[in-house]
Structure formats: C-alpha cells, structure tokens
Amino acid sequence: MLPVLLLGSLQWPSLGYASSAWIPIISGDITFFIPSSNINTHLEESVVYQDEEGSLYVQLSAAHDNKLLKLEGDKGSWTITDVTVSDLTDVSLIESEYQLKYGYFSGDAKEDFKLVLGDGWEDLLVQNNGQRYGVIIYEAADDGTIGNIDTNNDGIRDDVAVEIAKLFPNGNEKGYLEHVSFYTRQFLLDTDDLDKRRHYTEILKGYACLSATAAGEDAYAKIVSHHLDSKARFNRYIGNQRFLNQQTMSAESMDCVLEGGGVELVSGCFITEPTIFNGTVTGSWYTKTGMMPGENVKLTLNVKHTKYEGKFDFSYSFAGVEQERARIGPGGEHTFIIDNYLFENNSYLKLLANNTKGKIAKFKVTLICSEN
C-alpha cells in the first residue's frame, strides 16, 4: 500500500478559499494530494488577501454588488481594478494583514471602505463614486527635506495630499487646500524675492476662500502646519516671512477669487518676454489669453494694424465685462495701460476685435506685464 501525505490545512496557509477537489500527484512511491481551487468558489467577504507580489484582493458585500477588486501598488501609489474569480485560477493567495472596514468616509452618501493595516503605518481609503473605486493613500513618507516627496510631480507634497484627502476628499474646499499647498511649498523652495511675494499672494487667495467655509480656517491652519513640521521648513518659512515684512503688501478686499478646482496657476505677469498675438478679423476675433493677473501689476497692451483696409474695434475685458475700447484704422495702433490691477479683481483677460465693415484686417497685439 502506498503511503499518502495530505498537504492541506497542515502545510498551506488558510486562504478562505473553498476548495472542492484534491489533485493527486505521484512521485515515486509517494502520492501527494494538494487542494485545487475552482472558478465557482469565492473569497470570503471579511478577509483581505494578497498575492506573492503584494497586490491585495477583496470580495465586497452585496451592497457593493459583490465586486471582486484587485489593488496593485506600493506605499504612495495604488491602482484598483475589477477582477473575476476565474482570474484567480493560477494565483496563490494568503491572508493579508489589512482589515476591511466599511463606512461613509467621503461625505457623499455612498458607502466606501477602508483597508486598515495592523501596524498603523498605512491605511487605504477606497472611495466609491457610484461608477468606480479610487484609492486614497492615508499615510505617506517624509524624507525631511524642505520640499519633501512629490511622486506624481504635481507640486503638492505626498504627505500633505494625504491630509487634504482626510479633510476634504472632494469639493471646492479640497481645491482651495490644494492651491494653498502648492504655493506654500513654492514659497518655501523659491529663492527669488519677486516669486516669494507672488506665491504668498496665492496663499492669501486660498485663505480668503477657506475662511468663507465652515471648517476652512481650521483646515488651512492644519495644512500650513504640515509644511512647517521640521526645523528646516520652519526656519525657511520664518526667514521668508521676515523678507515679506519688509515689503508693502496690501489688498482692498479678501473676497474669494478662486474657482475651487485645484491649483490655479499664477498670471503670466513678470515674464521676461512680451506675449504676442497675431490675428485676422473680417467679423469678430477673440482670445482668452490664459493670463489671470494675480497681483498688483501693470499691463501694457499695444494693438497695431498691420495689413489690409478694414477698420476694427479692439477691446479687452475681465470677468466678461468690457473695460476699454478703441477703433484701429489701417496702419494705426493703440496702447492700453491697465494699471494697479489688484488680486482681488482676479479674472481672465480676454481680448476682442470686431470688424465693423467686414473688410479684412490683420493686426498684432503685444502684451507686457510688469510689477506696478
């Protein structure tokens, strides 16, 4: 009689994976039996699994349509995809140290879930937006440098992005905090005096918007404090503040001028080269320049008729409101001076040319932005 050795619960880790068959393997005079999974089995809902590469697997509850999800990544970056039981045929799984917890973590009335790691180093919040699931990292590394780690190069420190996700997973407040975070980091990193003032102005814009929300000021304080959580960062901030205290910084109002969609770029002001637009107009021509003057600046806007016979009216506007208009004839030109444009009037600059007679006219627009 051949000896029989069962390799099951005694040798293999418990997978929470219901086996319905055993495969015999004959080696010489010994027969081994190993468990065989089949595609009709399923993972237990209460258990988080992982494969040999560290990817995580979780079987969700009926409230989540019994979805089977795979989370791939590492500390700082994860992706999430739907899988089927058949995808696990050749995958070896063991129980992970993560624990599964359901809850309404995003404030959007859709149940999310967390994967909580036992040692507390890193929790994963998986947000349900009704169509798909996205992973928000709850902890991130800190290398001690002033700029710290920014793995996706979006200008926001990874650890600060984690804190923003905890405070406001979505909404305008999240966008305001991202704006503050981006420019606070720049304020600490930049050495140019003019850039420091520009970036601090952007921080003030974010504060103005956050102070108008219920928990905005507290959130602002938390995010700024995260940027000062080392001696080097704190000393740099204080040093830059001393510089700012020697400058004239004032604003007539602190109304919210941000849209709340995330980091909003500073204006193209203080550029070393003029911005030039060339246009042809037989009816109407316009462009939204992408310039959003964000400080106390002086704009010099020169329009020159360069070719053909058509006269045209040229104007510029902010926030959809026309500010000034001039008629330009063949060979003529006009210069607009936009002086003392304070940041609380923040909006995009739009240029418009209207040809009143319908004849062709070509023109050149030169825009110079300088500190007022």
mmCIF file of C-alpha atoms in Angstrom:
data_model
loop_
_atom_site.group_PDB
_atom_site.id
_atom_site.type_symbol
_atom_site.label_atom_id
_atom_site.label_comp_id
_atom_site.label_asym_id
_atom_site.label_seq_id
_atom_site.Cartn_x
_atom_site.Cartn_y
_atom_site.Cartn_z
ATOM 1 C CA MET A 1 0.000 0.000 0.000
ATOM 2 C CA LEU A 2 1.347 3.377 -0.987
ATOM 3 C CA PRO A 3 1.774 5.965 1.744
ATOM 4 C CA VAL A 4 -0.420 9.045 1.452
ATOM 5 C CA LEU A 5 0.621 12.581 2.506
ATOM 6 C CA LEU A 6 -2.073 15.252 2.659
ATOM 7 C CA LEU A 7 -0.822 18.809 2.089
ATOM 8 C CA GLY A 8 -3.775 20.945 3.026
ATOM 9 C CA SER A 9 -4.529 22.847 6.179
ATOM 10 C CA LEU A 10 -1.345 21.439 7.809
ATOM 11 C CA GLN A 11 1.092 22.898 5.286
ATOM 12 C CA TRP A 12 -0.753 25.553 3.310
ATOM 13 C CA PRO A 13 -1.934 28.920 4.677
ATOM 14 C CA SER A 14 -5.667 29.281 5.053
ATOM 15 C CA LEU A 15 -6.949 31.245 2.100
ATOM 16 C CA GLY A 16 -10.598 31.493 2.933
ATOM 17 C CA TYR A 17 -10.836 29.917 -0.498
ATOM 18 C CA ALA A 18 -13.313 26.999 -0.578
ATOM 19 C CA SER A 19 -11.680 24.013 -2.315
ATOM 20 C CA SER A 20 -13.988 21.410 -3.786
ATOM 21 C CA ALA A 21 -11.355 18.999 -5.166
ATOM 22 C CA TRP A 22 -7.963 17.458 -4.420
ATOM 23 C CA ILE A 23 -5.374 16.761 -7.119
ATOM 24 C CA PRO A 24 -3.225 13.614 -6.674
ATOM 25 C CA ILE A 25 0.441 13.963 -7.618
ATOM 26 C CA ILE A 26 2.518 10.721 -7.799
ATOM 27 C CA SER A 27 6.246 10.985 -7.137
ATOM 28 C CA GLY A 28 7.915 7.586 -6.996
ATOM 29 C CA ASP A 29 6.155 5.522 -4.345
ATOM 30 C CA ILE A 30 4.526 8.541 -2.693
ATOM 31 C CA THR A 31 1.228 10.143 -3.650
ATOM 32 C CA PHE A 32 0.679 13.804 -2.678
ATOM 33 C CA PHE A 33 -2.719 15.438 -2.574
ATOM 34 C CA ILE A 34 -2.889 19.237 -2.946
ATOM 35 C CA PRO A 35 -6.026 21.401 -2.865
ATOM 36 C CA SER A 36 -7.387 22.569 -6.188
ATOM 37 C CA SER A 37 -9.413 25.759 -6.433
ATOM 38 C CA ASN A 38 -12.158 26.019 -8.991
ATOM 39 C CA ILE A 39 -13.690 29.078 -10.558
ATOM 40 C CA ASN A 40 -17.044 28.607 -8.871
ATOM 41 C CA THR A 41 -15.585 29.345 -5.450
ATOM 42 C CA HIS A 42 -15.240 32.791 -3.920
ATOM 43 C CA LEU A 43 -13.230 34.763 -1.418
ATOM 44 C CA GLU A 44 -14.699 35.397 1.996
ATOM 45 C CA GLU A 45 -16.104 38.894 2.373
ATOM 46 C CA SER A 46 -14.447 39.591 5.705
ATOM 47 C CA VAL A 47 -10.906 38.760 4.590
ATOM 48 C CA VAL A 48 -8.342 40.795 2.650
ATOM 49 C CA TYR A 49 -5.967 38.649 0.598
ATOM 50 C CA GLN A 50 -2.648 39.282 -1.073
ATOM 51 C CA ASP A 51 -0.636 37.533 -3.757
ATOM 52 C CA GLU A 52 3.097 36.901 -3.982
ATOM 53 C CA GLU A 53 3.719 40.348 -5.488
ATOM 54 C CA GLY A 54 1.910 42.158 -2.694
ATOM 55 C CA SER A 55 -1.260 43.038 -4.615
ATOM 56 C CA LEU A 56 -4.404 42.996 -2.483
ATOM 57 C CA TYR A 57 -7.739 41.300 -3.227
ATOM 58 C CA VAL A 58 -11.067 41.897 -1.547
ATOM 59 C CA GLN A 59 -14.549 40.477 -2.091
ATOM 60 C CA LEU A 60 -17.084 43.236 -1.351
ATOM 61 C CA SER A 61 -20.509 42.848 0.159
ATOM 62 C CA ALA A 62 -23.844 42.704 -1.639
ATOM 63 C CA ALA A 63 -24.207 46.462 -1.053
ATOM 64 C CA HIS A 64 -21.271 46.805 -3.473
ATOM 65 C CA ASP A 65 -22.657 44.266 -5.965
ATOM 66 C CA ASN A 66 -20.293 41.587 -4.616
ATOM 67 C CA LYS A 67 -17.476 43.122 -6.609
ATOM 68 C CA LEU A 68 -14.081 41.437 -6.510
ATOM 69 C CA LEU A 69 -11.341 44.053 -6.600
ATOM 70 C CA LYS A 70 -7.591 43.926 -7.015
ATOM 71 C CA LEU A 71 -5.393 46.696 -5.619
ATOM 72 C CA GLU A 72 -1.905 46.959 -7.064
ATOM 73 C CA GLY A 73 0.854 49.271 -5.924
ATOM 74 C CA ASP A 74 3.041 50.301 -3.063
ATOM 75 C CA LYS A 75 3.202 52.934 -0.360
ATOM 76 C CA GLY A 76 2.415 56.164 -2.188
ATOM 77 C CA SER A 77 0.715 54.850 -5.343
ATOM 78 C CA TRP A 78 -2.081 52.311 -5.892
ATOM 79 C CA THR A 79 -4.375 51.358 -8.754
ATOM 80 C CA ILE A 80 -7.609 49.409 -8.463
ATOM 81 C CA THR A 81 -9.300 47.106 -10.997
ATOM 82 C CA ASP A 82 -12.256 44.727 -11.156
ATOM 83 C CA VAL A 83 -11.360 41.035 -11.441
ATOM 84 C CA THR A 84 -13.318 37.784 -11.614
ATOM 85 C CA VAL A 85 -12.851 34.530 -9.742
ATOM 86 C CA SER A 86 -11.560 32.955 -12.959
ATOM 87 C CA ASP A 87 -8.710 35.483 -12.917
ATOM 88 C CA LEU A 88 -7.508 33.844 -9.696
ATOM 89 C CA THR A 89 -7.143 30.325 -11.103
ATOM 90 C CA ASP A 90 -3.350 30.495 -11.205
ATOM 91 C CA VAL A 91 -2.888 32.995 -8.359
ATOM 92 C CA SER A 92 -1.623 31.941 -4.932
ATOM 93 C CA LEU A 93 -3.273 33.962 -2.191
ATOM 94 C CA ILE A 94 -2.695 34.293 1.522
ATOM 95 C CA GLU A 95 -4.459 36.378 4.111
ATOM 96 C CA SER A 96 -3.179 39.945 4.296
ATOM 97 C CA GLU A 97 -2.558 41.950 7.451
ATOM 98 C CA TYR A 98 -5.087 44.502 6.223
ATOM 99 C CA GLN A 99 -8.541 44.527 7.825
ATOM 100 C CA LEU A 100 -11.653 45.550 5.901
ATOM 101 C CA LYS A 101 -13.962 48.259 7.285
ATOM 102 C CA TYR A 102 -16.990 49.797 5.578
ATOM 103 C CA GLY A 103 -18.224 53.323 6.183
ATOM 104 C CA TYR A 104 -19.303 56.661 4.711
ATOM 105 C CA PHE A 105 -15.859 58.238 4.683
ATOM 106 C CA SER A 106 -16.219 60.726 1.811
ATOM 107 C CA GLY A 107 -19.352 62.596 2.851
ATOM 108 C CA ASP A 108 -21.146 61.810 -0.427
ATOM 109 C CA ALA A 109 -23.766 59.329 0.884
ATOM 110 C CA LYS A 110 -22.044 56.430 -0.918
ATOM 111 C CA GLU A 111 -20.583 53.662 1.223
ATOM 112 C CA ASP A 112 -16.799 53.398 0.907
ATOM 113 C CA PHE A 113 -14.391 51.003 2.562
ATOM 114 C CA LYS A 114 -11.023 51.132 4.283
ATOM 115 C CA LEU A 115 -8.212 48.641 4.354
ATOM 116 C CA VAL A 116 -6.631 49.194 7.735
ATOM 117 C CA LEU A 117 -3.112 47.921 8.307
ATOM 118 C CA GLY A 118 -2.424 46.426 11.710
ATOM 119 C CA ASP A 119 0.725 48.399 12.481
ATOM 120 C CA GLY A 120 -0.968 51.695 11.663
ATOM 121 C CA TRP A 121 1.667 52.758 9.125
ATOM 122 C CA GLU A 122 -0.645 52.966 6.180
ATOM 123 C CA ASP A 123 -4.411 52.806 5.766
ATOM 124 C CA LEU A 124 -6.049 52.753 2.355
ATOM 125 C CA LEU A 125 -9.358 54.511 1.860
ATOM 126 C CA VAL A 126 -11.172 53.199 -1.212
ATOM 127 C CA GLN A 127 -13.710 55.765 -2.324
ATOM 128 C CA ASN A 128 -16.893 54.731 -4.117
ATOM 129 C CA ASN A 129 -18.184 57.376 -6.519
ATOM 130 C CA GLY A 130 -21.013 55.218 -7.839
ATOM 131 C CA GLN A 131 -19.219 54.248 -11.058
ATOM 132 C CA ARG A 132 -15.778 53.135 -9.935
ATOM 133 C CA TYR A 133 -13.495 52.925 -6.928
ATOM 134 C CA GLY A 134 -10.427 55.036 -6.284
ATOM 135 C CA VAL A 135 -7.679 54.650 -3.691
ATOM 136 C CA ILE A 136 -6.636 57.480 -1.397
ATOM 137 C CA ILE A 137 -3.387 56.919 0.483
ATOM 138 C CA TYR A 138 -3.794 57.773 4.150
ATOM 139 C CA GLU A 139 -0.100 57.968 5.032
ATOM 140 C CA ALA A 140 2.940 58.986 3.039
ATOM 141 C CA ALA A 141 6.670 59.080 3.582
ATOM 142 C CA ASP A 142 8.606 62.131 4.774
ATOM 143 C CA ASP A 143 12.260 62.417 3.808
ATOM 144 C CA GLY A 144 12.847 65.503 5.948
ATOM 145 C CA THR A 145 13.685 67.875 3.101
ATOM 146 C CA ILE A 146 12.003 71.250 2.699
ATOM 147 C CA GLY A 147 10.114 70.210 -0.432
ATOM 148 C CA ASN A 148 9.643 66.608 0.733
ATOM 149 C CA ILE A 149 8.432 63.826 -1.618
ATOM 150 C CA ASP A 150 6.156 64.563 -4.578
ATOM 151 C CA THR A 151 5.947 61.287 -6.515
ATOM 152 C CA ASN A 152 3.477 62.476 -9.176
ATOM 153 C CA ASN A 153 5.209 65.854 -9.674
ATOM 154 C CA ASP A 154 2.025 67.865 -9.209
ATOM 155 C CA GLY A 155 3.747 70.331 -6.877
ATOM 156 C CA ILE A 156 1.958 69.096 -3.759
ATOM 157 C CA ARG A 157 3.808 67.029 -1.158
ATOM 158 C CA ASP A 158 2.556 63.444 -0.915
ATOM 159 C CA ASP A 159 2.036 63.646 2.849
ATOM 160 C CA VAL A 160 0.122 66.915 2.510
ATOM 161 C CA ALA A 161 -2.077 65.407 -0.215
ATOM 162 C CA VAL A 162 -2.938 62.668 2.281
ATOM 163 C CA GLU A 163 -4.034 65.239 4.856
ATOM 164 C CA ILE A 164 -6.142 67.084 2.292
ATOM 165 C CA ALA A 165 -7.896 63.824 1.396
ATOM 166 C CA LYS A 166 -8.682 63.272 5.063
ATOM 167 C CA LEU A 167 -10.103 66.769 5.494
ATOM 168 C CA PHE A 168 -11.981 67.134 2.197
ATOM 169 C CA PRO A 169 -11.990 64.168 -0.225
ATOM 170 C CA ASN A 170 -13.762 66.346 -2.784
ATOM 171 C CA GLY A 171 -15.437 69.724 -3.290
ATOM 172 C CA ASN A 172 -14.203 73.314 -3.531
ATOM 173 C CA GLU A 173 -12.517 73.147 -0.140
ATOM 174 C CA LYS A 174 -10.253 70.406 -1.466
ATOM 175 C CA GLY A 175 -9.332 72.649 -4.414
ATOM 176 C CA TYR A 176 -8.605 75.607 -2.146
ATOM 177 C CA LEU A 177 -6.346 73.467 0.064
ATOM 178 C CA GLU A 178 -4.504 72.137 -2.981
ATOM 179 C CA HIS A 179 -3.939 75.715 -4.130
ATOM 180 C CA VAL A 180 -2.614 76.714 -0.699
ATOM 181 C CA SER A 181 -0.408 73.614 -0.516
ATOM 182 C CA PHE A 182 1.126 74.115 -3.933
ATOM 183 C CA TYR A 183 2.079 77.736 -3.278
ATOM 184 C CA THR A 184 3.175 77.178 0.310
ATOM 185 C CA ARG A 185 5.665 74.609 -0.968
ATOM 186 C CA GLN A 186 6.804 77.030 -3.670
ATOM 187 C CA PHE A 187 7.090 79.829 -1.117
ATOM 188 C CA LEU A 188 9.493 77.664 0.880
ATOM 189 C CA LEU A 189 11.512 76.451 -2.109
ATOM 190 C CA ASP A 190 11.921 79.569 -4.250
ATOM 191 C CA THR A 191 14.803 81.944 -3.679
ATOM 192 C CA ASP A 192 13.719 84.781 -5.974
ATOM 193 C CA ASP A 193 12.267 87.663 -3.971
ATOM 194 C CA LEU A 194 9.592 88.516 -6.510
ATOM 195 C CA ASP A 195 8.459 84.886 -6.750
ATOM 196 C CA LYS A 196 8.172 84.713 -2.960
ATOM 197 C CA ARG A 197 5.748 87.646 -2.963
ATOM 198 C CA ARG A 198 3.744 86.189 -5.827
ATOM 199 C CA HIS A 199 3.436 82.800 -4.136
ATOM 200 C CA TYR A 200 2.468 84.303 -0.810
ATOM 201 C CA THR A 201 -0.281 86.220 -2.574
ATOM 202 C CA GLU A 202 -1.625 82.912 -3.877
ATOM 203 C CA ILE A 203 -1.577 81.524 -0.333
ATOM 204 C CA LEU A 204 -3.677 84.504 0.753
ATOM 205 C CA LYS A 205 -6.159 83.807 -2.026
ATOM 206 C CA GLY A 206 -6.623 80.285 -0.722
ATOM 207 C CA TYR A 207 -7.037 81.549 2.825
ATOM 208 C CA ALA A 208 -9.685 84.042 1.699
ATOM 209 C CA CYS A 209 -11.729 81.241 0.120
ATOM 210 C CA LEU A 210 -11.269 78.814 3.018
ATOM 211 C CA SER A 211 -12.182 81.414 5.624
ATOM 212 C CA ALA A 212 -15.605 81.680 3.989
ATOM 213 C CA THR A 213 -16.336 77.976 4.562
ATOM 214 C CA ALA A 214 -17.470 76.239 7.747
ATOM 215 C CA ALA A 215 -14.233 74.462 8.669
ATOM 216 C CA GLY A 216 -11.958 76.223 6.201
ATOM 217 C CA GLU A 217 -9.812 78.219 8.592
ATOM 218 C CA ASP A 218 -9.050 75.159 10.717
ATOM 219 C CA ALA A 219 -8.198 73.173 7.601
ATOM 220 C CA TYR A 220 -5.947 75.986 6.376
ATOM 221 C CA ALA A 221 -4.105 76.013 9.706
ATOM 222 C CA LYS A 222 -3.610 72.234 9.586
ATOM 223 C CA ILE A 223 -2.250 72.256 6.050
ATOM 224 C CA VAL A 224 0.133 75.154 6.659
ATOM 225 C CA SER A 225 1.349 73.479 9.874
ATOM 226 C CA HIS A 226 2.186 70.347 7.870
ATOM 227 C CA HIS A 227 4.506 72.484 5.755
ATOM 228 C CA LEU A 228 6.324 73.644 8.905
ATOM 229 C CA ASP A 229 6.744 70.252 10.571
ATOM 230 C CA SER A 230 10.534 70.200 10.579
ATOM 231 C CA LYS A 231 13.179 72.604 11.809
ATOM 232 C CA ALA A 232 14.477 73.290 8.297
ATOM 233 C CA ARG A 233 10.996 74.023 6.934
ATOM 234 C CA PHE A 234 10.058 76.214 9.882
ATOM 235 C CA ASN A 235 13.277 78.231 9.686
ATOM 236 C CA ARG A 236 12.833 78.742 5.943
ATOM 237 C CA TYR A 237 9.266 79.951 6.450
ATOM 238 C CA ILE A 238 10.281 82.381 9.190
ATOM 239 C CA GLY A 239 13.151 83.658 7.062
ATOM 240 C CA ASN A 240 10.855 84.297 4.136
ATOM 241 C CA GLN A 241 8.295 85.949 6.403
ATOM 242 C CA ARG A 242 10.953 88.391 7.600
ATOM 243 C CA PHE A 243 11.562 89.272 3.965
ATOM 244 C CA LEU A 244 7.838 89.790 3.373
ATOM 245 C CA ASN A 245 7.530 92.025 6.416
ATOM 246 C CA GLN A 246 9.915 94.444 4.716
ATOM 247 C CA GLN A 247 7.690 94.677 1.646
ATOM 248 C CA THR A 248 4.447 96.539 1.076
ATOM 249 C CA MET A 249 1.645 94.001 0.889
ATOM 250 C CA SER A 250 -1.947 95.156 0.958
ATOM 251 C CA ALA A 251 -5.307 94.277 -0.516
ATOM 252 C CA GLU A 252 -8.557 96.189 -0.617
ATOM 253 C CA SER A 253 -10.661 93.089 -0.027
ATOM 254 C CA MET A 254 -10.355 89.411 0.832
ATOM 255 C CA ASP A 255 -13.158 88.055 -1.327
ATOM 256 C CA CYS A 256 -12.777 84.531 -2.689
ATOM 257 C CA VAL A 257 -11.463 84.685 -6.259
ATOM 258 C CA LEU A 258 -10.573 81.002 -6.762
ATOM 259 C CA GLU A 259 -12.782 78.528 -8.607
ATOM 260 C CA GLY A 260 -12.040 75.613 -6.252
ATOM 261 C CA GLY A 261 -10.997 73.171 -8.962
ATOM 262 C CA GLY A 262 -7.479 72.681 -7.618
ATOM 263 C CA VAL A 263 -4.217 74.516 -8.191
ATOM 264 C CA GLU A 264 -4.788 77.659 -10.249
ATOM 265 C CA LEU A 265 -1.712 78.980 -11.994
ATOM 266 C CA VAL A 266 -0.414 82.459 -11.301
ATOM 267 C CA SER A 267 -0.585 85.009 -14.048
ATOM 268 C CA GLY A 268 1.933 85.239 -16.843
ATOM 269 C CA CYS A 269 2.999 88.563 -15.382
ATOM 270 C CA PHE A 270 6.624 89.429 -14.729
ATOM 271 C CA ILE A 271 7.637 87.393 -17.751
ATOM 272 C CA THR A 272 10.898 88.397 -19.376
ATOM 273 C CA GLU A 273 9.498 88.405 -22.920
ATOM 274 C CA PRO A 274 6.307 90.077 -24.204
ATOM 275 C CA THR A 275 3.329 87.918 -25.129
ATOM 276 C CA ILE A 276 2.378 88.391 -28.794
ATOM 277 C CA PHE A 277 -0.911 87.551 -30.535
ATOM 278 C CA ASN A 278 -1.405 87.813 -34.300
ATOM 279 C CA GLY A 279 -4.941 87.977 -35.628
ATOM 280 C CA THR A 280 -7.017 88.392 -38.787
ATOM 281 C CA VAL A 281 -10.523 89.770 -38.500
ATOM 282 C CA THR A 282 -13.343 90.033 -41.034
ATOM 283 C CA GLY A 283 -16.078 89.854 -38.430
ATOM 284 C CA SER A 284 -15.142 89.016 -34.874
ATOM 285 C CA TRP A 285 -11.916 87.703 -33.315
ATOM 286 C CA TYR A 286 -11.281 87.000 -29.661
ATOM 287 C CA THR A 287 -8.943 85.106 -27.384
ATOM 288 C CA LYS A 288 -8.924 84.224 -23.715
ATOM 289 C CA THR A 289 -5.271 84.896 -23.021
ATOM 290 C CA GLY A 290 -4.831 82.430 -20.171
ATOM 291 C CA MET A 291 -3.436 85.347 -18.201
ATOM 292 C CA MET A 292 -5.060 85.829 -14.824
ATOM 293 C CA PRO A 293 -3.230 88.809 -13.281
ATOM 294 C CA GLY A 294 -2.947 87.858 -9.659
ATOM 295 C CA GLU A 295 -1.104 90.732 -8.064
ATOM 296 C CA ASN A 296 -0.609 94.470 -8.102
ATOM 297 C CA VAL A 297 0.558 94.688 -11.719
ATOM 298 C CA LYS A 298 0.754 96.944 -14.722
ATOM 299 C CA LEU A 299 -0.347 95.588 -18.117
ATOM 300 C CA THR A 300 0.692 97.344 -21.311
ATOM 301 C CA LEU A 301 -1.428 96.235 -24.273
ATOM 302 C CA ASN A 302 -0.408 97.516 -27.720
ATOM 303 C CA VAL A 303 -2.551 96.817 -30.814
ATOM 304 C CA LYS A 304 -1.152 97.568 -34.282
ATOM 305 C CA HIS A 305 -2.983 97.350 -37.642
ATOM 306 C CA THR A 306 -0.514 95.532 -39.921
ATOM 307 C CA LYS A 307 -2.246 94.793 -43.255
ATOM 308 C CA TYR A 308 -5.306 95.381 -45.463
ATOM 309 C CA GLU A 309 -8.012 98.035 -45.302
ATOM 310 C CA GLY A 310 -10.561 97.047 -42.708
ATOM 311 C CA LYS A 311 -11.025 99.154 -39.601
ATOM 312 C CA PHE A 312 -11.793 97.292 -36.405
ATOM 313 C CA ASP A 313 -12.757 97.965 -32.814
ATOM 314 C CA PHE A 314 -10.435 96.428 -30.246
ATOM 315 C CA SER A 315 -11.325 95.969 -26.575
ATOM 316 C CA TYR A 316 -10.286 93.985 -23.540
ATOM 317 C CA SER A 317 -12.406 92.605 -20.719
ATOM 318 C CA PHE A 318 -12.128 90.934 -17.318
ATOM 319 C CA ALA A 319 -14.768 88.551 -15.978
ATOM 320 C CA GLY A 320 -16.811 89.153 -19.123
ATOM 321 C CA VAL A 321 -17.024 92.907 -18.545
ATOM 322 C CA GLU A 322 -15.547 95.203 -21.190
ATOM 323 C CA GLN A 323 -13.055 97.620 -19.708
ATOM 324 C CA GLU A 324 -11.926 99.788 -22.621
ATOM 325 C CA ARG A 325 -12.345 100.042 -26.422
ATOM 326 C CA ALA A 326 -10.555 101.794 -29.309
ATOM 327 C CA ARG A 327 -11.009 101.901 -33.115
ATOM 328 C CA ILE A 328 -7.891 100.975 -35.109
ATOM 329 C CA GLY A 329 -7.591 102.097 -38.741
ATOM 330 C CA PRO A 330 -5.164 100.895 -41.449
ATOM 331 C CA GLY A 331 -1.582 101.452 -40.324
ATOM 332 C CA GLY A 332 -2.726 102.705 -36.933
ATOM 333 C CA GLU A 333 -2.114 101.443 -33.422
ATOM 334 C CA HIS A 334 -3.329 101.987 -29.889
ATOM 335 C CA THR A 335 -1.832 101.286 -26.465
ATOM 336 C CA PHE A 336 -3.959 100.415 -23.445
ATOM 337 C CA ILE A 337 -2.450 100.820 -19.968
ATOM 338 C CA ILE A 338 -4.059 98.585 -17.340
ATOM 339 C CA ASP A 339 -2.660 99.958 -14.111
ATOM 340 C CA ASN A 340 -2.744 98.784 -10.487
ATOM 341 C CA TYR A 341 -4.609 95.542 -11.119
ATOM 342 C CA LEU A 342 -5.062 94.117 -7.616
ATOM 343 C CA PHE A 343 -5.500 90.418 -6.970
ATOM 344 C CA GLU A 344 -8.988 90.707 -5.512
ATOM 345 C CA ASN A 345 -10.215 91.611 -9.014
ATOM 346 C CA ASN A 346 -8.796 88.343 -10.268
ATOM 347 C CA SER A 347 -10.201 87.067 -13.582
ATOM 348 C CA TYR A 348 -9.012 86.055 -17.030
ATOM 349 C CA LEU A 349 -8.019 88.700 -19.536
ATOM 350 C CA LYS A 350 -9.989 88.439 -22.788
ATOM 351 C CA LEU A 351 -9.123 90.315 -26.000
ATOM 352 C CA LEU A 352 -11.758 91.100 -28.642
ATOM 353 C CA ALA A 353 -11.564 92.584 -32.157
ATOM 354 C CA ASN A 354 -14.725 93.472 -34.136
ATOM 355 C CA ASN A 355 -14.553 94.488 -37.802
ATOM 356 C CA THR A 356 -17.435 96.899 -38.356
ATOM 357 C CA LYS A 357 -17.259 96.978 -42.188
ATOM 358 C CA GLY A 358 -16.484 93.328 -42.874
ATOM 359 C CA LYS A 359 -13.222 94.050 -44.718
ATOM 360 C CA ILE A 360 -10.106 92.017 -43.952
ATOM 361 C CA ALA A 361 -7.717 93.422 -41.372
ATOM 362 C CA LYS A 362 -4.607 91.896 -39.851
ATOM 363 C CA PHE A 363 -3.187 93.031 -36.566
ATOM 364 C CA LYS A 364 -0.539 92.335 -33.948
ATOM 365 C CA VAL A 365 -1.128 92.502 -30.195
ATOM 366 C CA THR A 366 1.829 92.857 -27.819
ATOM 367 C CA LEU A 367 1.153 92.329 -24.101
ATOM 368 C CA ILE A 368 3.689 93.242 -21.459
ATOM 369 C CA CYS A 369 3.130 92.622 -17.768
ATOM 370 C CA SER A 370 5.283 94.185 -15.085
ATOM 371 C CA GLU A 371 5.182 94.869 -11.377
ATOM 372 C CA ASN A 372 3.336 98.079 -10.571
#
